[in-house]
Short mmCIF file of C-alpha atoms in Angstrom, two decimals:
data_model
loop_
_atom_site.label_atom_id
_atom_site.label_comp_id
_atom_site.label_asym_id
_atom_site.label_seq_id
_atom_site.Cartn_x
_atom_site.Cartn_y
_atom_site.Cartn_z
CA UNK A 13 -172.10 124.69 -11.82
CA UNK A 14 -169.92 127.78 -11.20
CA UNK A 15 -166.46 127.64 -12.46
CA UNK A 16 -164.81 128.68 -9.17
CA UNK A 17 -165.82 129.68 -5.43
CA UNK A 18 -164.63 132.13 -2.89
CA UNK A 19 -165.93 133.11 0.63
CA UNK A 20 -166.33 136.70 -0.13
CA UNK A 21 -166.73 138.50 -3.59
CA UNK A 22 -166.36 142.24 -3.94
CA UNK A 23 -167.65 143.96 -7.10
CA UNK A 24 -165.89 147.20 -8.14
CA UNK A 25 -162.34 148.29 -8.06
CA UNK A 26 -162.54 151.88 -6.96
CA UNK A 27 -161.67 153.41 -3.72
CA UNK A 28 -164.79 151.38 -2.10
CA UNK A 29 -163.69 147.94 -3.36
CA UNK A 30 -160.07 148.43 -2.65
CA UNK A 31 -160.69 149.56 0.95
CA UNK A 32 -163.08 146.49 1.22
CA UNK A 33 -160.24 144.33 0.15
CA UNK A 34 -157.88 145.96 2.64
CA UNK A 35 -160.39 145.33 5.72
CA UNK A 36 -160.95 141.70 4.52
CA UNK A 37 -157.22 141.02 4.34
CA UNK A 38 -156.82 142.48 7.87
CA UNK A 39 -159.39 139.80 9.03
CA UNK A 40 -157.97 137.00 7.25
CA UNK A 41 -160.94 136.45 4.84
CA UNK A 42 -160.40 134.97 1.61
CA UNK A 43 -162.05 137.24 -1.12
CA UNK A 44 -161.77 138.36 -4.72
CA UNK A 45 -162.35 141.79 -6.22
CA UNK A 46 -163.79 142.09 -9.79
CA UNK A 47 -163.41 145.36 -11.75
CA UNK A 48 -165.27 145.85 -15.00
CA UNK A 49 -162.26 147.90 -16.75
CA UNK A 50 -159.35 149.42 -14.80
CA UNK A 51 -158.96 150.52 -11.07
CA UNK A 52 -160.61 153.85 -10.48
CA UNK A 53 -162.11 153.74 -13.81
CA UNK A 54 -164.55 156.42 -13.57
CA UNK A 55 -162.06 158.88 -12.30
CA UNK A 56 -160.02 158.05 -15.59
CA UNK A 57 -162.78 158.18 -18.09
CA UNK A 58 -165.71 160.15 -16.64
CA UNK A 59 -163.99 163.34 -15.36
CA UNK A 60 -163.34 166.39 -17.23
CA UNK A 61 -159.68 167.66 -17.83
CA UNK A 62 -159.75 170.62 -15.66
CA UNK A 63 -161.83 169.03 -12.44
CA UNK A 64 -160.27 169.84 -9.22
CA UNK A 65 -161.21 167.74 -6.38
CA UNK A 66 -163.48 169.45 -3.83
CA UNK A 67 -161.75 168.22 -0.83
CA UNK A 68 -158.69 170.10 0.47
CA UNK A 69 -155.57 168.06 0.38
CA UNK A 70 -155.13 167.45 4.51
CA UNK A 71 -158.69 165.65 4.24
CA UNK A 72 -157.55 163.22 1.48
CA UNK A 73 -156.85 159.86 3.02
CA UNK A 74 -157.68 156.21 2.94
CA UNK A 75 -157.14 153.64 5.66
CA UNK A 76 -153.53 153.44 6.82
CA UNK A 77 -152.56 155.54 3.82
CA UNK A 78 -152.10 159.34 3.55
CA UNK A 79 -152.28 161.49 0.53
CA UNK A 80 -148.96 162.93 -0.49
CA UNK A 81 -149.06 166.62 -0.91
CA UNK A 82 -146.93 169.81 -0.45
CA UNK A 83 -149.84 172.04 0.10
CA UNK A 84 -152.53 170.82 3.03
CA UNK A 85 -155.05 173.68 2.14
CA UNK A 86 -154.62 173.05 -1.61
CA UNK A 87 -156.70 171.21 -4.29
CA UNK A 88 -155.69 168.40 -6.53
CA UNK A 89 -156.43 167.43 -9.90
CA UNK A 90 -157.80 164.32 -11.27
CA UNK A 91 -154.53 162.91 -12.07
CA UNK A 92 -153.23 163.12 -8.45
CA UNK A 93 -156.21 161.42 -7.24
CA UNK A 94 -155.88 158.66 -9.69
CA UNK A 95 -152.34 158.33 -8.80
CA UNK A 96 -153.10 158.06 -5.13
CA UNK A 97 -155.77 155.38 -5.71
CA UNK A 98 -153.28 153.46 -7.77
CA UNK A 99 -150.51 153.83 -4.87
CA UNK A 100 -153.16 152.67 -2.50
CA UNK A 101 -153.83 149.65 -4.71
CA UNK A 102 -150.24 148.68 -4.69
CA UNK A 103 -150.31 149.03 -0.84
CA UNK A 104 -153.27 146.91 -0.43
CA UNK A 105 -152.21 144.45 -2.99
CA UNK A 106 -155.74 143.11 -3.61
CA UNK A 107 -156.48 139.85 -5.36
CA UNK A 108 -158.12 141.76 -8.36
CA UNK A 109 -159.02 140.98 -11.84
CA UNK A 110 -159.49 143.79 -14.12
CA UNK A 111 -161.55 143.75 -17.35
CA UNK A 112 -164.33 141.51 -15.82
CA UNK A 113 -167.69 142.70 -15.75
CA UNK A 114 -170.41 141.20 -13.54
CA UNK A 115 -173.56 140.79 -15.66
CA UNK A 116 -175.81 138.98 -13.28
CA UNK A 117 -175.85 138.25 -9.52
CA UNK A 118 -178.34 135.53 -8.41
CA UNK A 119 -178.63 133.34 -5.14
CA UNK A 120 -178.19 129.70 -4.99
CA UNK A 121 -178.46 126.98 -2.19
CA UNK A 122 -175.32 127.92 -0.75
CA UNK A 123 -174.98 131.84 -1.34
CA UNK A 124 -174.64 133.75 -4.46
CA UNK A 125 -173.53 133.20 -8.13
CA UNK A 126 -171.85 136.07 -9.98
CA UNK A 127 -172.32 135.52 -13.62
CA UNK A 128 -169.72 137.11 -16.44
CA UNK A 129 -168.84 136.61 -19.75
CA UNK A 130 -167.34 133.04 -20.21
CA UNK A 131 -167.88 132.10 -16.51
CA UNK A 132 -169.38 132.46 -13.16
CA UNK A 133 -168.20 132.60 -9.43
CA UNK A 134 -169.84 131.15 -6.57
CA UNK A 135 -169.42 133.25 -2.97
CA UNK A 136 -170.78 133.08 0.40
CA UNK A 137 -170.78 136.75 0.59
CA UNK A 138 -171.04 139.45 -1.86
CA UNK A 139 -169.96 143.06 -1.51
CA UNK A 140 -171.47 145.43 -4.12
CA UNK A 141 -168.77 148.35 -4.20
CA UNK A 142 -169.66 149.99 -7.65
CA UNK A 143 -170.18 153.45 -6.24
CA UNK A 144 -173.02 156.11 -6.50
CA UNK A 145 -172.33 157.45 -10.16
CA UNK A 146 -173.21 154.70 -12.37
CA UNK A 147 -175.80 156.03 -14.80
CA UNK A 148 -175.61 159.59 -16.04
CA UNK A 149 -178.98 161.27 -15.82
CA UNK A 150 -179.90 163.23 -18.88
CA UNK A 151 -183.33 164.63 -19.60
CA UNK A 152 -184.85 163.86 -22.97
CA UNK A 153 -186.02 167.62 -23.64
CA UNK A 154 -183.79 168.37 -26.29
CA UNK A 155 -183.42 164.96 -28.16
CA UNK A 156 -185.27 166.21 -31.28
CA UNK A 157 -183.31 169.45 -31.55
CA UNK A 158 -180.99 169.09 -34.94
CA UNK A 159 -177.60 170.61 -34.95
CA UNK A 160 -177.18 171.06 -31.26
CA UNK A 161 -174.15 169.34 -29.57
CA UNK A 162 -175.23 167.78 -26.35
CA UNK A 163 -172.80 166.33 -23.54
CA UNK A 164 -173.44 164.81 -19.99
CA UNK A 165 -171.00 166.25 -17.48
CA UNK A 166 -169.44 162.66 -17.60
CA UNK A 167 -168.41 162.95 -21.03
CA UNK A 168 -167.44 166.65 -20.97
CA UNK A 169 -163.64 167.14 -21.36
CA UNK A 170 -162.83 170.86 -21.92
CA UNK A 171 -164.11 174.00 -23.73
CA UNK A 172 -162.29 173.11 -27.13
CA UNK A 173 -164.61 169.95 -27.41
CA UNK A 174 -167.33 172.21 -27.90
CA UNK A 175 -168.50 173.89 -31.21
CA UNK A 176 -168.59 177.57 -31.42
CA UNK A 177 -171.36 179.67 -29.84
CA UNK A 178 -172.78 180.14 -26.67
CA UNK A 179 -173.26 177.09 -24.11
CA UNK A 180 -176.02 176.18 -22.07
CA UNK A 181 -175.21 174.38 -18.68
CA UNK A 182 -178.17 172.77 -17.10
CA UNK A 183 -177.77 171.96 -13.58
CA UNK A 184 -175.95 174.22 -10.92
CA UNK A 185 -174.39 171.78 -8.57
CA UNK A 186 -170.81 171.39 -8.01
CA UNK A 187 -170.14 169.95 -11.46
CA UNK A 188 -172.32 172.52 -13.34
CA UNK A 189 -170.83 175.46 -11.34
CA UNK A 190 -167.24 174.32 -11.87
CA UNK A 191 -167.81 173.76 -15.67
CA UNK A 192 -169.48 177.15 -15.86
CA UNK A 193 -166.41 178.85 -14.35
CA UNK A 194 -164.20 177.10 -16.63
CA UNK A 195 -166.39 178.31 -19.84
CA UNK A 196 -166.21 181.76 -18.55
CA UNK A 197 -162.54 181.74 -18.48
CA UNK A 198 -162.45 180.29 -22.05
CA UNK A 199 -164.34 183.42 -23.01
CA UNK A 200 -167.68 181.50 -23.71
CA UNK A 201 -171.13 183.11 -23.28
CA UNK A 202 -172.93 180.87 -20.73
CA UNK A 203 -176.45 180.47 -19.97
CA UNK A 204 -176.74 178.41 -16.67
CA UNK A 205 -180.03 176.79 -15.33
CA UNK A 206 -179.98 176.97 -11.72
CA UNK A 207 -182.39 174.74 -9.91
CA UNK A 208 -182.76 173.82 -6.30
CA UNK A 209 -179.38 173.83 -4.62
CA UNK A 210 -177.53 173.95 -1.20
CA UNK A 211 -174.62 176.29 -1.41
CA UNK A 212 -171.91 176.52 1.47
CA UNK A 213 -168.95 178.49 1.88
CA UNK A 214 -165.56 177.08 0.67
CA UNK A 215 -163.89 178.80 3.77
CA UNK A 216 -165.34 180.64 6.93
CA UNK A 217 -163.37 182.05 9.71
CA UNK A 218 -160.13 181.08 8.43
CA UNK A 219 -160.96 177.40 7.78
CA UNK A 220 -162.25 174.94 5.06
CA UNK A 221 -165.74 173.79 5.02
CA UNK A 222 -164.77 170.25 5.64
CA UNK A 223 -162.74 171.30 8.90
CA UNK A 224 -165.82 172.70 10.18
CA UNK A 225 -167.86 169.62 9.38
CA UNK A 226 -165.28 167.41 11.02
CA UNK A 227 -164.43 169.94 14.12
CA UNK A 228 -168.58 170.15 14.86
CA UNK A 229 -168.77 166.58 14.16
CA UNK A 230 -171.52 167.33 11.30
CA UNK A 231 -169.72 164.63 9.08
CA UNK A 232 -170.55 161.90 11.58
CA UNK A 233 -174.21 162.65 11.29
CA UNK A 234 -175.98 159.31 11.14
CA UNK A 235 -178.21 158.66 8.17
CA UNK A 236 -181.24 158.16 10.37
CA UNK A 237 -180.74 161.82 11.25
CA UNK A 238 -180.26 163.06 7.71
CA UNK A 239 -182.86 165.92 6.97
CA UNK A 240 -185.23 165.57 3.78
CA UNK A 241 -182.81 167.19 1.14
CA UNK A 242 -180.91 164.94 -0.84
CA UNK A 243 -178.90 167.74 -2.67
CA UNK A 244 -175.08 167.80 -2.42
CA UNK A 245 -173.24 170.93 -1.48
CA UNK A 246 -172.34 173.41 -4.30
CA UNK A 247 -168.64 173.86 -3.45
CA UNK A 248 -165.57 173.99 -5.87
CA UNK A 249 -161.80 173.25 -5.43
CA UNK A 250 -160.73 175.02 -8.91
CA UNK A 251 -158.56 178.01 -8.82
CA UNK A 252 -157.18 177.46 -5.19
CA UNK A 253 -160.89 176.81 -3.72
CA UNK A 254 -163.28 179.41 -3.38
CA UNK A 255 -167.18 179.81 -2.68
CA UNK A 256 -169.50 179.43 -5.43
CA UNK A 257 -171.57 182.76 -5.92
CA UNK A 258 -174.21 182.75 -8.76
CA UNK A 259 -174.59 186.77 -8.62
CA UNK A 260 -170.55 186.83 -9.27
CA UNK A 261 -171.09 184.49 -12.43
CA UNK A 262 -173.79 186.90 -13.65
CA UNK A 263 -171.47 189.90 -12.88
CA UNK A 264 -168.88 187.89 -15.04
CA UNK A 265 -171.66 187.49 -18.11
CA UNK A 266 -173.33 184.47 -17.20
CA UNK A 267 -176.99 184.60 -17.76
CA UNK A 268 -178.87 182.75 -15.10
CA UNK A 269 -182.24 180.90 -15.83
CA UNK A 270 -184.55 178.96 -13.84
CA UNK A 271 -185.20 175.24 -14.29
CA UNK A 272 -185.90 174.26 -18.01
CA UNK A 273 -189.61 173.22 -18.02
CA UNK A 274 -190.07 172.55 -21.72
CA UNK A 275 -188.66 172.78 -25.09
CA UNK A 276 -190.32 173.31 -28.50
CA UNK A 277 -188.73 174.03 -32.08
CA UNK A 278 -185.53 175.25 -30.16
CA UNK A 279 -187.54 177.44 -27.84
CA UNK A 280 -187.19 176.64 -24.10
CA UNK A 281 -189.66 177.36 -21.75
CA UNK A 282 -188.21 178.57 -18.29
CA UNK A 283 -190.04 177.96 -14.93
CA UNK A 284 -190.62 180.93 -12.93
CA UNK A 285 -188.20 179.47 -10.08
CA UNK A 286 -185.12 181.27 -10.31
CA UNK A 287 -185.45 184.02 -7.62
CA UNK A 288 -186.63 180.99 -5.33
CA UNK A 289 -183.74 178.87 -5.94
CA UNK A 290 -181.31 181.44 -5.41
CA UNK A 291 -183.09 182.56 -2.41
CA UNK A 292 -183.06 179.07 -0.91
CA UNK A 293 -179.55 178.76 -1.66
CA UNK A 294 -178.66 181.96 0.18
CA UNK A 295 -180.66 180.90 3.01
CA UNK A 296 -178.83 177.74 3.31
CA UNK A 297 -175.56 179.33 3.18
CA UNK A 298 -176.55 181.91 5.81
CA UNK A 299 -177.67 179.19 8.16
CA UNK A 300 -174.61 177.38 7.95
CA UNK A 301 -172.70 180.51 8.92
CA UNK A 302 -174.89 180.98 11.73
CA UNK A 303 -174.25 177.49 12.97
CA UNK A 304 -170.51 177.87 12.76
CA UNK A 305 -170.83 181.27 14.64
CA UNK A 306 -172.89 179.66 17.48
CA UNK A 307 -170.23 176.67 17.74
CA UNK A 308 -167.61 179.21 17.99
CA UNK A 309 -169.24 181.40 20.56
CA UNK A 310 -170.29 178.41 22.67
CA UNK A 311 -166.63 176.88 22.64
CA UNK A 312 -164.89 180.18 23.01
CA UNK A 313 -162.59 179.33 19.90
CA UNK A 314 -160.07 181.50 18.68
CA UNK A 315 -161.52 181.92 15.02
CA UNK A 316 -162.10 185.77 14.30
CA UNK A 317 -165.33 186.65 12.55
CA UNK A 318 -165.51 186.74 8.58
CA UNK A 319 -167.97 189.79 7.81
CA UNK A 320 -166.72 189.24 4.01
CA UNK A 321 -168.65 185.90 3.84
CA UNK A 322 -171.75 187.89 4.50
CA UNK A 323 -171.31 190.39 1.58
CA UNK A 324 -173.82 189.95 -1.18
CA UNK A 325 -173.28 191.43 -4.69
CA UNK A 326 -176.60 193.15 -6.19
CA UNK A 327 -179.11 191.17 -7.94
CA UNK A 328 -178.34 191.12 -11.67
CA UNK A 329 -180.98 191.79 -14.40
CA UNK A 330 -181.20 188.18 -15.04
CA UNK A 331 -182.43 187.74 -11.47
CA UNK A 332 -184.56 190.68 -11.02
CA UNK A 333 -186.12 190.19 -14.35
CA UNK A 334 -185.66 186.51 -15.13
CA UNK A 335 -186.37 185.07 -18.49
CA UNK A 336 -189.31 182.83 -19.13
CA UNK A 337 -188.23 181.59 -22.54
CA UNK A 338 -185.15 181.39 -24.65
CA UNK A 339 -184.54 180.77 -28.25
CA UNK A 340 -181.34 178.74 -28.83
CA UNK A 341 -181.03 179.93 -32.46
CA UNK A 342 -181.39 183.61 -31.61
CA UNK A 343 -179.13 183.27 -28.72
CA UNK A 344 -176.53 181.38 -30.84
CA UNK A 345 -176.43 178.52 -28.43
CA UNK A 346 -174.24 175.67 -30.07
CA UNK A 347 -173.97 173.17 -27.17
CA UNK A 348 -175.37 171.85 -24.12
CA UNK A 349 -174.02 170.54 -21.08
CA UNK A 350 -176.39 168.33 -18.74
CA UNK A 351 -174.81 168.76 -15.40
CA UNK A 352 -177.92 166.77 -14.11
CA UNK A 353 -176.23 164.07 -11.83
CA UNK A 354 -176.50 160.35 -11.79
CA UNK A 355 -178.49 157.45 -10.96
CA UNK A 356 -177.82 153.92 -9.74
CA UNK A 357 -177.79 151.08 -12.08
CA UNK A 358 -178.13 147.83 -10.13
CA UNK A 359 -180.55 145.92 -12.62
CA UNK A 360 -177.99 143.12 -13.07
CA UNK A 361 -178.50 142.30 -9.50
CA UNK A 362 -181.34 139.31 -9.88
CA UNK A 363 -182.36 139.39 -6.18
CA UNK A 364 -185.15 141.23 -4.57
CA UNK A 365 -183.18 143.82 -2.62
CA UNK A 366 -183.80 146.82 -4.82
CA UNK A 367 -186.58 149.35 -4.16
CA UNK A 368 -189.19 150.88 -6.55
CA UNK A 369 -186.39 153.36 -7.45
CA UNK A 370 -183.90 150.74 -8.01
CA UNK A 371 -182.00 151.68 -4.90
CA UNK A 372 -180.70 148.97 -2.68
CA UNK A 373 -182.50 148.37 0.67
CA UNK A 374 -179.81 148.07 3.36
CA UNK A 375 -179.17 149.26 7.02
CA UNK A 376 -175.43 150.81 6.94
CA UNK A 377 -174.69 148.50 4.03
CA UNK A 378 -176.14 145.58 5.40
CA UNK A 379 -178.82 144.05 3.23
CA UNK A 380 -182.02 142.07 4.20
CA UNK A 381 -180.47 139.19 2.15
CA UNK A 382 -177.84 137.48 4.40
CA UNK A 383 -174.54 137.81 3.05
CA UNK A 384 -175.22 140.74 0.52
CA UNK A 385 -173.55 143.96 1.37
CA UNK A 386 -173.22 147.59 -0.23
CA UNK A 387 -170.45 149.92 -0.02
CA UNK A 388 -169.42 153.32 -1.13
CA UNK A 389 -172.97 154.83 -1.19
CA UNK A 390 -173.76 158.44 -0.31
CA UNK A 391 -174.92 158.32 3.37
CA UNK A 392 -174.49 154.72 3.50
CA UNK A 393 -174.24 154.91 7.32
CA UNK A 394 -173.50 158.69 7.87
CA UNK A 395 -172.55 161.67 5.95
CA UNK A 396 -169.00 161.05 5.29
CA UNK A 397 -169.69 157.51 4.11
CA UNK A 398 -168.82 158.39 0.45
CA UNK A 399 -165.83 160.47 1.60
CA UNK A 400 -162.39 158.86 0.77
CA UNK A 401 -161.96 159.55 4.49
CA UNK A 402 -165.04 157.91 5.47
CA UNK A 403 -165.43 154.76 3.21
CA UNK A 404 -162.78 153.00 5.45
CA UNK A 405 -165.17 153.17 8.58
CA UNK A 406 -168.06 151.39 6.61
CA UNK A 407 -165.64 148.89 5.19
CA UNK A 408 -164.38 147.92 8.50
CA UNK A 409 -168.09 147.37 9.80
CA UNK A 410 -169.01 145.35 6.92
CA UNK A 411 -165.97 143.18 7.32
CA UNK A 412 -166.77 142.43 11.00
CA UNK A 413 -170.13 141.56 10.04
CA UNK A 414 -168.69 139.23 7.37
CA UNK A 415 -166.28 137.88 9.86
CA UNK A 416 -168.92 137.20 12.30
CA UNK A 417 -170.98 135.16 9.77
CA UNK A 418 -168.24 132.58 9.68
#
């Protein structure tokens, strides 16, 4: 027998779980939030010291709770975001227990049972709000290379953490790009492995990228209209926020590489895809500029053109004659940062609701199992589902669905 029972159990105490609690309280639904460690834990322990949030301050908000700032077009550090989520938790005043990790979730005759160390809780409804960044993905390519310091971006803190020597950054998404820039400024020689990516401008025609996404309604794109790409945009909020330009990185001394295909005895084999990857990123960037230009022209908006956004630096030697191998010892590479993303880890859910890849089967957060929901995932219902400003809409829809079940 479970030790206690509740109508609705929310698993996860980050922004998604807190927002879910807020929406449930608004509807008078009895619930409990469980958090494995602390509120906003991943913001606290899985971010590097110099990380700047990629969203401008004006766009940061949670339901009925604005982000305090003095510079709407500026970008905030991790400490400010943690403080904001803490203040939101005080505002919501959720019924939350921290330091409680759910180790298994199963069904029973009346609903669900969540198991944890020392007890269990029965619930008629369960909302899994553990977020999309659960399991750091790190290839095993260099596991047998002795003496090489290796760290995933989730555990990287600052350049001083790394031993002397050059640094190989694998992955040129938003994290890989911002970490690379930090290492450049610290005087490190960086090799950056650039895979497929979607590069976008930080600002265009006097407005931030996210202003254009909202103005054009792109951030409301439903998941059913999502394109085939699953890549997140390469953007940065560091140093006031600026467009990521890999040719500029090269001009600043970074050696660009293609995808790491194999490794043997400290020698890396580089796939011949660097030119293609850079070209595809350029095409994605140019396409977005064209979409904005067409939108401005069609609406007759007063946003002057921005020819500087189309200026392209010359191709550097590492792009015109890309390396096909790199000897880590010869290049004095002392550390590798794996900016290779994250995967879900929902293996503790002992219910047939996951697909072959371990992702939950759901429609806008409502699973096929009555009473089981998911919140805070990328593209849960639309593009902005995982944005701080978007999770509240999904939480409201799920709360309505839970209320209807009563």
